[in-house]
Structures are given as C-alpha cells and as structure tokens.
mmCIF file of C-alpha atoms in Angstrom:
data_model
loop_
_atom_site.group_PDB
_atom_site.id
_atom_site.type_symbol
_atom_site.label_atom_id
_atom_site.label_comp_id
_atom_site.label_asym_id
_atom_site.label_seq_id
_atom_site.Cartn_x
_atom_site.Cartn_y
_atom_site.Cartn_z
ATOM 1 C CA MET A 25 -17.410 -24.503 10.925
ATOM 2 C CA THR A 26 -16.759 -24.716 7.761
ATOM 3 C CA ARG A 27 -19.469 -24.802 4.544
ATOM 4 C CA GLN A 28 -17.747 -24.714 1.123
ATOM 5 C CA ARG A 29 -14.254 -23.553 1.331
ATOM 6 C CA ARG A 30 -15.705 -20.916 3.327
ATOM 7 C CA ILE A 31 -15.819 -19.835 7.630
ATOM 8 C CA SER A 32 -19.099 -19.815 8.576
ATOM 9 C CA GLY A 33 -19.376 -19.527 12.341
ATOM 10 C CA LEU A 34 -17.297 -21.069 15.459
ATOM 11 C CA VAL A 35 -17.529 -24.269 17.952
ATOM 12 C CA LEU A 36 -17.857 -22.499 20.926
ATOM 13 C CA ASN A 37 -17.278 -23.514 24.770
ATOM 14 C CA TRP A 38 -15.778 -27.010 24.595
ATOM 15 C CA THR A 39 -13.459 -26.808 27.673
ATOM 16 C CA ALA A 40 -16.297 -25.599 29.647
ATOM 17 C CA VAL A 41 -18.331 -28.562 28.689
ATOM 18 C CA GLU A 42 -15.728 -30.817 29.692
ATOM 19 C CA MET A 43 -14.979 -29.408 32.700
ATOM 20 C CA ALA A 44 -18.547 -29.479 33.770
ATOM 21 C CA ASN A 45 -19.309 -33.015 32.554
ATOM 22 C CA LEU A 46 -21.856 -32.439 30.599
ATOM 23 C CA HIS A 47 -23.098 -34.467 27.697
ATOM 24 C CA VAL A 48 -24.099 -32.745 24.987
ATOM 25 C CA ASP A 49 -22.724 -32.256 21.318
ATOM 26 C CA PRO A 50 -20.629 -29.455 20.549
ATOM 27 C CA ILE A 51 -21.993 -25.920 21.063
ATOM 28 C CA THR A 52 -21.858 -23.981 17.392
ATOM 29 C CA MET A 53 -22.439 -20.620 16.433
ATOM 30 C CA LYS A 54 -23.275 -19.798 12.581
ATOM 31 C CA ALA A 55 -21.593 -16.161 11.664
ATOM 32 C CA ARG A 56 -21.453 -14.502 8.050
ATOM 33 C CA PHE A 57 -17.986 -13.417 9.271
ATOM 34 C CA VAL A 58 -15.408 -14.241 12.033
ATOM 35 C CA VAL A 59 -12.520 -12.288 13.668
ATOM 36 C CA ASP A 60 -9.390 -13.756 15.750
ATOM 37 C CA ALA A 61 -8.624 -11.210 17.728
ATOM 38 C CA THR A 62 -6.455 -13.690 19.668
ATOM 39 C CA GLY A 63 -3.160 -12.169 20.265
ATOM 40 C CA HIS A 64 -0.014 -13.439 19.219
ATOM 41 C CA ALA A 65 -1.273 -17.353 19.529
ATOM 42 C CA ALA A 66 -3.829 -16.597 16.426
ATOM 43 C CA GLU A 67 -5.467 -19.591 17.915
ATOM 44 C CA VAL A 68 -8.626 -19.818 15.776
ATOM 45 C CA VAL A 69 -6.777 -19.643 12.308
ATOM 46 C CA HIS A 70 -4.308 -22.463 13.709
ATOM 47 C CA ILE A 71 -7.963 -24.197 13.957
ATOM 48 C CA VAL A 72 -9.259 -23.221 10.558
ATOM 49 C CA GLU A 73 -5.541 -23.934 8.994
ATOM 50 C CA ARG A 74 -4.728 -27.320 10.771
ATOM 51 C CA LYS A 75 -9.194 -28.316 10.136
ATOM 52 C CA SER A 76 -10.043 -26.819 7.266
ATOM 53 C CA GLY A 77 -7.488 -27.679 4.362
ATOM 54 C CA ILE A 78 -8.276 -24.321 3.217
ATOM 55 C CA ARG A 79 -5.093 -22.436 2.105
ATOM 56 C CA LEU A 80 -4.426 -18.690 3.543
ATOM 57 C CA ASN A 81 -4.411 -15.527 2.005
ATOM 58 C CA THR A 82 -0.446 -15.502 2.865
ATOM 59 C CA LYS A 83 2.484 -15.543 0.985
ATOM 60 C CA THR A 84 3.112 -19.051 2.223
ATOM 61 C CA GLY A 85 -0.538 -19.986 2.318
ATOM 62 C CA LYS A 86 -0.006 -21.216 6.174
ATOM 63 C CA ILE A 87 0.542 -19.152 9.223
ATOM 64 C CA MET A 88 3.949 -17.354 8.770
ATOM 65 C CA GLY A 89 4.612 -16.566 12.769
ATOM 66 C CA GLU A 90 6.009 -12.856 13.853
ATOM 67 C CA GLN A 91 8.974 -11.579 13.304
ATOM 68 C CA SER A 92 11.446 -9.934 15.746
ATOM 69 C CA MET A 93 10.458 -6.809 17.843
ATOM 70 C CA TRP A 94 10.026 -4.235 15.809
ATOM 71 C CA ALA A 95 7.372 -0.995 17.375
ATOM 72 C CA GLN A 96 7.661 1.392 15.294
ATOM 73 C CA VAL A 97 7.567 -1.003 12.013
ATOM 74 C CA ALA A 98 4.623 -3.143 13.518
ATOM 75 C CA GLU A 99 2.836 -0.199 13.740
ATOM 76 C CA ASP A 100 1.815 0.368 10.311
ATOM 77 C CA THR A 101 2.133 -3.189 9.514
ATOM 78 C CA ILE A 102 -0.630 -4.370 12.155
ATOM 79 C CA VAL A 103 -3.353 -2.271 9.722
ATOM 80 C CA ARG A 104 -2.344 -3.191 6.608
ATOM 81 C CA ASN A 105 -2.594 -6.855 7.898
ATOM 82 C CA SER A 106 -5.892 -6.962 9.325
ATOM 83 C CA LYS A 107 -8.230 -7.955 6.013
ATOM 84 C CA GLU A 108 -9.548 -11.107 5.771
ATOM 85 C CA VAL A 109 -7.224 -14.501 5.889
ATOM 86 C CA VAL A 110 -9.676 -16.759 3.996
ATOM 87 C CA PRO A 111 -13.188 -16.244 3.426
ATOM 88 C CA GLY A 112 -15.595 -15.677 6.016
ATOM 89 C CA MET A 113 -12.964 -14.856 8.447
ATOM 90 C CA TYR A 114 -10.889 -11.883 9.802
ATOM 91 C CA VAL A 115 -7.493 -10.850 11.787
ATOM 92 C CA CYS A 116 -6.995 -7.862 13.757
ATOM 93 C CA GLY A 117 -4.445 -7.198 16.505
ATOM 94 C CA MET A 118 -1.437 -9.221 17.053
ATOM 95 C CA SER A 119 -3.053 -12.063 15.494
ATOM 96 C CA ALA A 120 -2.952 -10.411 11.557
ATOM 97 C CA ASN A 121 0.932 -9.792 12.484
ATOM 98 C CA ALA A 122 1.151 -13.217 13.581
ATOM 99 C CA VAL A 123 -0.159 -14.732 10.396
ATOM 100 C CA PHE A 124 0.985 -12.415 7.952
ATOM 101 C CA GLY A 125 4.523 -12.518 9.146
ATOM 102 C CA GLY A 126 4.756 -8.654 10.741
ATOM 103 C CA PRO A 127 6.983 -7.866 13.784
ATOM 104 C CA ARG A 128 6.224 -7.929 17.380
ATOM 105 C CA MET A 129 5.137 -4.523 18.948
ATOM 106 C CA GLY A 130 6.733 -3.814 21.522
ATOM 107 C CA PRO A 131 4.739 -1.308 24.866
ATOM 108 C CA ILE A 132 3.318 0.514 21.435
ATOM 109 C CA PHE A 133 -0.374 0.341 21.053
ATOM 110 C CA GLY A 134 -2.248 2.742 19.180
ATOM 111 C CA GLY A 135 -1.920 0.240 15.721
ATOM 112 C CA MET A 136 -3.698 -2.207 17.523
ATOM 113 C CA LEU A 137 -6.567 -0.203 18.310
ATOM 114 C CA LEU A 138 -6.802 0.984 14.344
ATOM 115 C CA SER A 139 -6.786 -2.723 13.253
ATOM 116 C CA GLY A 140 -9.329 -3.780 15.103
ATOM 117 C CA ARG A 141 -11.091 -0.587 13.830
ATOM 118 C CA LYS A 142 -9.949 -1.439 10.710
ATOM 119 C CA VAL A 143 -11.830 -4.800 10.612
ATOM 120 C CA ALA A 144 -14.782 -3.193 12.267
ATOM 121 C CA ARG A 145 -15.255 -1.130 9.121
ATOM 122 C CA ASP A 146 -14.394 -4.005 6.531
ATOM 123 C CA LEU A 147 -17.029 -5.959 8.099
ATOM 124 C CA LEU A 148 -19.514 -2.959 8.309
ATOM 125 C CA LYS A 149 -19.483 -2.285 4.102
ATOM 126 C CA ARG A 150 -19.414 -6.279 3.892
ATOM 127 C CA LEU A 151 -22.816 -6.150 5.969
ATOM 128 C CA SER A 152 -24.451 -3.596 4.551
#
C-alpha cells in the first residue's frame, strides 16, 4: 500500500484467499514501516518497484540484483545495505544485498543477524 509516495502497509494472504475460494476484498494491514526480509528474491521490493512508481534509494533507482558469491565482502556489505529503500520501507538480510547490488553470502550468516539488528534499531529510533 502506498500513500503520498510512501509505503504505508501491505496486502496480505491473497493466495490463501484465492485457494479457499473466499469472496473478500484484499486483506490489508496499515503499517508505519514495512521490512522486506524475504531473502534473495526481495519479493516485497519487487512489488513496490513494479506497482508504486516510487524510485528506490539505490544508485540506479531500481533493484540492482546480487553480485556473485563473496562471503567475506558480503558480511560487511549486508549490514551497510540494511536501510530504508523507499520512504516507509526497509530491507535486511539477503533482500538488502539483492536490492543494493551486494554479493551473495555463502555459508556465513553472522552478517545477516547483524543486518536484522541494525534495521530493528533504526526502526526503534524512528518509532520513539
């Protein structure tokens, strides 16, 4: 969901509604902030890019895609890339490197935990 060029919530569970043959309007959830932690696919950011017309906070204004695997560099890059990608929406974990063009991780996961912690702390500051 967008309001005034800012992410303001999500449309949820639409596949479940279709599978159950429910005849309801889309289920929505209003939110002050949304976090895409969907991994390599960066699913939520892809939808935002495709449907909102809002330019992403990347060098290209679009999803940059992951670089080849380089775990040592990715450990630091993933934390730096964990930030607000459009007003009202943050990325963390592999979504961050997929959106901002960082390398894939490989078998090391400490950076992913630090990525989530960074976004959580940033959001706590903004919500205070």
